[in-house]
mmCIF file with all atom_site columns, C-alpha atoms in Angstrom:
data_model
loop_
_atom_site.group_PDB
_atom_site.id
_atom_site.type_symbol
_atom_site.label_atom_id
_atom_site.label_alt_id
_atom_site.label_comp_id
_atom_site.label_asym_id
_atom_site.label_entity_id
_atom_site.label_seq_id
_atom_site.pdbx_PDB_ins_code
_atom_site.Cartn_x
_atom_site.Cartn_y
_atom_site.Cartn_z
_atom_site.occupancy
_atom_site.B_iso_or_equiv
_atom_site.pdbx_formal_charge
_atom_site.auth_seq_id
_atom_site.auth_comp_id
_atom_site.auth_asym_id
_atom_site.auth_atom_id
_atom_site.pdbx_PDB_model_num
ATOM 1   C CA . MET A 1 1   ? 93.959  104.255 127.203 1.00 0.00 ? 1   MET A CA 1
ATOM 2   C CA . PRO A 1 2   ? 93.915  105.057 123.486 1.00 0.00 ? 2   PRO A CA 1
ATOM 3   C CA . GLY A 1 3   ? 97.168  105.264 121.543 1.00 0.00 ? 3   GLY A CA 1
ATOM 4   C CA . THR A 1 4   ? 98.118  107.750 118.861 1.00 0.00 ? 4   THR A CA 1
ATOM 5   C CA . ASP A 1 5   ? 96.220  108.386 115.663 1.00 0.00 ? 5   ASP A CA 1
ATOM 6   C CA . HIS A 1 6   ? 96.409  105.954 112.759 1.00 0.00 ? 6   HIS A CA 1
ATOM 7   C CA . ILE A 1 7   ? 96.009  106.236 108.968 1.00 0.00 ? 7   ILE A CA 1
ATOM 8   C CA . LEU A 1 8   ? 94.178  103.636 106.901 1.00 0.00 ? 8   LEU A CA 1
ATOM 9   C CA . VAL A 1 9   ? 95.094  103.801 103.205 1.00 0.00 ? 9   VAL A CA 1
ATOM 10  C CA . LEU A 1 10  ? 92.371  102.213 101.090 1.00 0.00 ? 10  LEU A CA 1
ATOM 11  C CA . ALA A 1 11  ? 94.170  100.536 98.179  1.00 0.00 ? 11  ALA A CA 1
ATOM 12  C CA . ALA A 1 12  ? 92.087  97.412  97.594  1.00 0.00 ? 12  ALA A CA 1
ATOM 13  C CA . GLY A 1 13  ? 89.810  98.512  94.758  1.00 0.00 ? 13  GLY A CA 1
ATOM 14  C CA . ARG A 1 14  ? 90.012  96.912  91.335  1.00 0.00 ? 14  ARG A CA 1
ATOM 15  C CA . GLY A 1 15  ? 89.839  100.175 89.375  1.00 0.00 ? 15  GLY A CA 1
ATOM 16  C CA . ARG A 1 16  ? 87.408  98.623  86.880  1.00 0.00 ? 16  ARG A CA 1
ATOM 17  C CA . ARG A 1 17  ? 86.768  101.853 84.978  1.00 0.00 ? 17  ARG A CA 1
ATOM 18  C CA . MET A 1 18  ? 90.520  102.479 84.696  1.00 0.00 ? 18  MET A CA 1
ATOM 19  C CA . GLY A 1 19  ? 91.372  98.894  83.833  1.00 0.00 ? 19  GLY A CA 1
ATOM 20  C CA . ILE A 1 20  ? 93.999  98.779  86.604  1.00 0.00 ? 20  ILE A CA 1
ATOM 21  C CA . PRO A 1 21  ? 93.891  99.251  90.387  1.00 0.00 ? 21  PRO A CA 1
ATOM 22  C CA . LYS A 1 22  ? 94.261  102.963 91.186  1.00 0.00 ? 22  LYS A CA 1
ATOM 23  C CA . ALA A 1 23  ? 97.212  102.209 93.452  1.00 0.00 ? 23  ALA A CA 1
ATOM 24  C CA . LEU A 1 24  ? 99.105  100.912 90.411  1.00 0.00 ? 24  LEU A CA 1
ATOM 25  C CA . MET A 1 25  ? 98.342  103.743 87.978  1.00 0.00 ? 25  MET A CA 1
ATOM 26  C CA . SER A 1 26  ? 101.363 105.703 86.807  1.00 0.00 ? 26  SER A CA 1
ATOM 27  C CA . ALA A 1 27  ? 101.850 109.272 88.013  1.00 0.00 ? 27  ALA A CA 1
ATOM 28  C CA . ALA A 1 28  ? 105.029 111.273 87.408  1.00 0.00 ? 28  ALA A CA 1
ATOM 29  C CA . GLY A 1 29  ? 106.772 108.096 86.237  1.00 0.00 ? 29  GLY A CA 1
ATOM 30  C CA . SER A 1 30  ? 106.004 106.067 89.378  1.00 0.00 ? 30  SER A CA 1
ATOM 31  C CA . PRO A 1 31  ? 103.113 103.976 90.571  1.00 0.00 ? 31  PRO A CA 1
ATOM 32  C CA . TRP A 1 32  ? 100.630 106.078 92.511  1.00 0.00 ? 32  TRP A CA 1
ATOM 33  C CA . TRP A 1 33  ? 101.109 104.024 95.689  1.00 0.00 ? 33  TRP A CA 1
ATOM 34  C CA . ARG A 1 34  ? 104.785 105.046 95.771  1.00 0.00 ? 34  ARG A CA 1
ATOM 35  C CA . LEU A 1 35  ? 103.950 108.766 95.607  1.00 0.00 ? 35  LEU A CA 1
ATOM 36  C CA . GLN A 1 36  ? 101.428 108.334 98.419  1.00 0.00 ? 36  GLN A CA 1
ATOM 37  C CA . HIS A 1 37  ? 103.937 106.317 100.466 1.00 0.00 ? 37  HIS A CA 1
ATOM 38  C CA . GLU A 1 38  ? 106.584 109.035 100.036 1.00 0.00 ? 38  GLU A CA 1
ATOM 39  C CA . ARG A 1 39  ? 104.129 111.700 101.232 1.00 0.00 ? 39  ARG A CA 1
ATOM 40  C CA . LEU A 1 40  ? 103.139 109.640 104.271 1.00 0.00 ? 40  LEU A CA 1
ATOM 41  C CA . ALA A 1 41  ? 106.670 108.503 105.226 1.00 0.00 ? 41  ALA A CA 1
ATOM 42  C CA . PRO A 1 42  ? 107.742 111.698 107.045 1.00 0.00 ? 42  PRO A CA 1
ATOM 43  C CA . LEU A 1 43  ? 104.676 111.630 109.304 1.00 0.00 ? 43  LEU A CA 1
ATOM 44  C CA . SER A 1 44  ? 104.892 110.161 112.769 1.00 0.00 ? 44  SER A CA 1
ATOM 45  C CA . ILE A 1 45  ? 101.460 108.566 112.307 1.00 0.00 ? 45  ILE A CA 1
ATOM 46  C CA . PRO A 1 46  ? 101.314 104.773 112.033 1.00 0.00 ? 46  PRO A CA 1
ATOM 47  C CA . THR A 1 47  ? 99.821  103.656 108.735 1.00 0.00 ? 47  THR A CA 1
ATOM 48  C CA . THR A 1 48  ? 98.042  100.517 107.549 1.00 0.00 ? 48  THR A CA 1
ATOM 49  C CA . TRP A 1 49  ? 97.530  99.844  103.851 1.00 0.00 ? 49  TRP A CA 1
ATOM 50  C CA . LEU A 1 50  ? 94.474  97.803  102.884 1.00 0.00 ? 50  LEU A CA 1
ATOM 51  C CA . VAL A 1 51  ? 95.432  96.068  99.655  1.00 0.00 ? 51  VAL A CA 1
ATOM 52  C CA . SER A 1 52  ? 93.971  93.752  97.043  1.00 0.00 ? 52  SER A CA 1
ATOM 53  C CA . PRO A 1 53  ? 95.845  90.663  95.829  1.00 0.00 ? 53  PRO A CA 1
ATOM 54  C CA . ASP A 1 54  ? 96.901  92.559  92.666  1.00 0.00 ? 54  ASP A CA 1
ATOM 55  C CA . VAL A 1 55  ? 98.302  95.469  94.667  1.00 0.00 ? 55  VAL A CA 1
ATOM 56  C CA . ARG A 1 56  ? 100.036 93.145  97.140  1.00 0.00 ? 56  ARG A CA 1
ATOM 57  C CA . ALA A 1 57  ? 101.669 91.284  94.223  1.00 0.00 ? 57  ALA A CA 1
ATOM 58  C CA . ALA A 1 58  ? 102.975 94.564  92.769  1.00 0.00 ? 58  ALA A CA 1
ATOM 59  C CA . LEU A 1 59  ? 104.249 95.751  96.164  1.00 0.00 ? 59  LEU A CA 1
ATOM 60  C CA . ARG A 1 60  ? 106.034 92.433  96.719  1.00 0.00 ? 60  ARG A CA 1
ATOM 61  C CA . HIS A 1 61  ? 108.395 93.260  93.847  1.00 0.00 ? 61  HIS A CA 1
ATOM 62  C CA . ALA A 1 62  ? 109.231 96.792  95.012  1.00 0.00 ? 62  ALA A CA 1
ATOM 63  C CA . ALA A 1 63  ? 112.078 97.630  97.388  1.00 0.00 ? 63  ALA A CA 1
ATOM 64  C CA . ASP A 1 64  ? 110.345 100.521 99.169  1.00 0.00 ? 64  ASP A CA 1
ATOM 65  C CA . THR A 1 65  ? 106.916 99.146  100.028 1.00 0.00 ? 65  THR A CA 1
ATOM 66  C CA . PRO A 1 66  ? 104.683 100.403 102.827 1.00 0.00 ? 66  PRO A CA 1
ATOM 67  C CA . GLY A 1 67  ? 105.300 98.453  106.021 1.00 0.00 ? 67  GLY A CA 1
ATOM 68  C CA . ARG A 1 68  ? 101.941 97.298  107.342 1.00 0.00 ? 68  ARG A CA 1
ATOM 69  C CA . GLN A 1 69  ? 99.626  95.758  104.749 1.00 0.00 ? 69  GLN A CA 1
ATOM 70  C CA . ILE A 1 70  ? 96.306  94.035  105.375 1.00 0.00 ? 70  ILE A CA 1
ATOM 71  C CA . ASP A 1 71  ? 94.448  92.050  102.727 1.00 0.00 ? 71  ASP A CA 1
ATOM 72  C CA . ALA A 1 72  ? 91.038  93.432  101.803 1.00 0.00 ? 72  ALA A CA 1
ATOM 73  C CA . ASP A 1 73  ? 88.407  92.118  99.410  1.00 0.00 ? 73  ASP A CA 1
ATOM 74  C CA . PRO A 1 74  ? 88.528  94.065  96.127  1.00 0.00 ? 74  PRO A CA 1
ATOM 75  C CA . ASP A 1 75  ? 84.912  93.084  95.367  1.00 0.00 ? 75  ASP A CA 1
ATOM 76  C CA . ALA A 1 76  ? 83.508  94.305  98.679  1.00 0.00 ? 76  ALA A CA 1
ATOM 77  C CA . PRO A 1 77  ? 82.265  97.870  99.238  1.00 0.00 ? 77  PRO A CA 1
ATOM 78  C CA . MET A 1 78  ? 84.777  100.449 100.478 1.00 0.00 ? 78  MET A CA 1
ATOM 79  C CA . PHE A 1 79  ? 83.199  100.439 103.941 1.00 0.00 ? 79  PHE A CA 1
ATOM 80  C CA . HIS A 1 80  ? 84.156  96.766  104.280 1.00 0.00 ? 80  HIS A CA 1
ATOM 81  C CA . SER A 1 81  ? 87.816  97.737  103.823 1.00 0.00 ? 81  SER A CA 1
ATOM 82  C CA . ILE A 1 82  ? 87.448  100.448 106.460 1.00 0.00 ? 82  ILE A CA 1
ATOM 83  C CA . LEU A 1 83  ? 85.997  97.925  108.926 1.00 0.00 ? 83  LEU A CA 1
ATOM 84  C CA . THR A 1 84  ? 88.759  95.439  108.105 1.00 0.00 ? 84  THR A CA 1
ATOM 85  C CA . GLY A 1 85  ? 91.349  98.118  108.828 1.00 0.00 ? 85  GLY A CA 1
ATOM 86  C CA . ILE A 1 86  ? 89.743  99.220  112.080 1.00 0.00 ? 86  ILE A CA 1
ATOM 87  C CA . ARG A 1 87  ? 89.412  95.624  113.274 1.00 0.00 ? 87  ARG A CA 1
ATOM 88  C CA . SER A 1 88  ? 93.136  95.131  112.649 1.00 0.00 ? 88  SER A CA 1
ATOM 89  C CA . LEU A 1 89  ? 93.902  97.862  115.205 1.00 0.00 ? 89  LEU A CA 1
ATOM 90  C CA . THR A 1 90  ? 92.354  96.141  118.235 1.00 0.00 ? 90  THR A CA 1
ATOM 91  C CA . THR A 1 91  ? 95.605  95.229  120.049 1.00 0.00 ? 91  THR A CA 1
ATOM 92  C CA . ASP A 1 92  ? 96.611  98.894  120.416 1.00 0.00 ? 92  ASP A CA 1
ATOM 93  C CA . PRO A 1 93  ? 93.502  100.977 119.673 1.00 0.00 ? 93  PRO A CA 1
ATOM 94  C CA . PRO A 1 94  ? 94.333  104.405 118.249 1.00 0.00 ? 94  PRO A CA 1
ATOM 95  C CA . GLN A 1 95  ? 92.941  107.664 119.543 1.00 0.00 ? 95  GLN A CA 1
ATOM 96  C CA . GLY A 1 96  ? 91.617  108.463 116.083 1.00 0.00 ? 96  GLY A CA 1
ATOM 97  C CA . VAL A 1 97  ? 91.649  106.964 112.603 1.00 0.00 ? 97  VAL A CA 1
ATOM 98  C CA . PHE A 1 98  ? 92.193  108.857 109.366 1.00 0.00 ? 98  PHE A CA 1
ATOM 99  C CA . VAL A 1 99  ? 90.877  107.205 106.201 1.00 0.00 ? 99  VAL A CA 1
ATOM 100 C CA . LEU A 1 100 ? 92.776  108.006 103.006 1.00 0.00 ? 100 LEU A CA 1
ATOM 101 C CA . PRO A 1 101 ? 91.455  106.592 99.727  1.00 0.00 ? 101 PRO A CA 1
ATOM 102 C CA . ILE A 1 102 ? 94.418  105.740 97.505  1.00 0.00 ? 102 ILE A CA 1
ATOM 103 C CA . ASP A 1 103 ? 93.245  108.129 94.776  1.00 0.00 ? 103 ASP A CA 1
ATOM 104 C CA . THR A 1 104 ? 93.156  111.152 97.097  1.00 0.00 ? 104 THR A CA 1
ATOM 105 C CA . PRO A 1 105 ? 96.564  112.858 97.319  1.00 0.00 ? 105 PRO A CA 1
ATOM 106 C CA . ALA A 1 106 ? 97.941  112.708 100.863 1.00 0.00 ? 106 ALA A CA 1
ATOM 107 C CA . PRO A 1 107 ? 97.952  116.194 102.378 1.00 0.00 ? 107 PRO A CA 1
ATOM 108 C CA . ALA A 1 108 ? 101.005 117.978 103.728 1.00 0.00 ? 108 ALA A CA 1
ATOM 109 C CA . PRO A 1 109 ? 102.172 117.208 107.292 1.00 0.00 ? 109 PRO A CA 1
ATOM 110 C CA . ALA A 1 110 ? 100.683 120.457 108.622 1.00 0.00 ? 110 ALA A CA 1
ATOM 111 C CA . VAL A 1 111 ? 97.225  119.345 107.526 1.00 0.00 ? 111 VAL A CA 1
ATOM 112 C CA . TRP A 1 112 ? 97.518  116.055 109.417 1.00 0.00 ? 112 TRP A CA 1
ATOM 113 C CA . ALA A 1 113 ? 98.665  117.931 112.527 1.00 0.00 ? 113 ALA A CA 1
ATOM 114 C CA . ALA A 1 114 ? 95.748  120.372 112.278 1.00 0.00 ? 114 ALA A CA 1
ATOM 115 C CA . LEU A 1 115 ? 93.254  117.542 111.888 1.00 0.00 ? 115 LEU A CA 1
ATOM 116 C CA . ALA A 1 116 ? 94.740  115.583 114.788 1.00 0.00 ? 116 ALA A CA 1
ATOM 117 C CA . SER A 1 117 ? 94.521  118.620 117.059 1.00 0.00 ? 117 SER A CA 1
ATOM 118 C CA . GLN A 1 118 ? 90.726  118.758 116.707 1.00 0.00 ? 118 GLN A CA 1
ATOM 119 C CA . THR A 1 119 ? 88.730  117.031 119.423 1.00 0.00 ? 119 THR A CA 1
#
């Protein structure tokens, strides 16, 4: 029987055009990953972060990092990260999977609830 929904946060890209991974760009005085993490924290939806080595290294030095992190290839296409994330969920398959690119602001809790209620 499927479990609850799950969120995959895609944070493995190199950010070549920006010169820095998007997860590490500064927004409102904090790295972007932290703002996303704060928006996702109040949700009761399990979350997996797909990260590059550069992002993992930056998260290692922070006190408030996202809990579940999976390594993903920063040179592979985005779909490869999605598959990596989905494959990591095989022990307790979720009912549904939300995919959140790191550079898309996480919506408010009511939006997640509305999306999850759709069948």
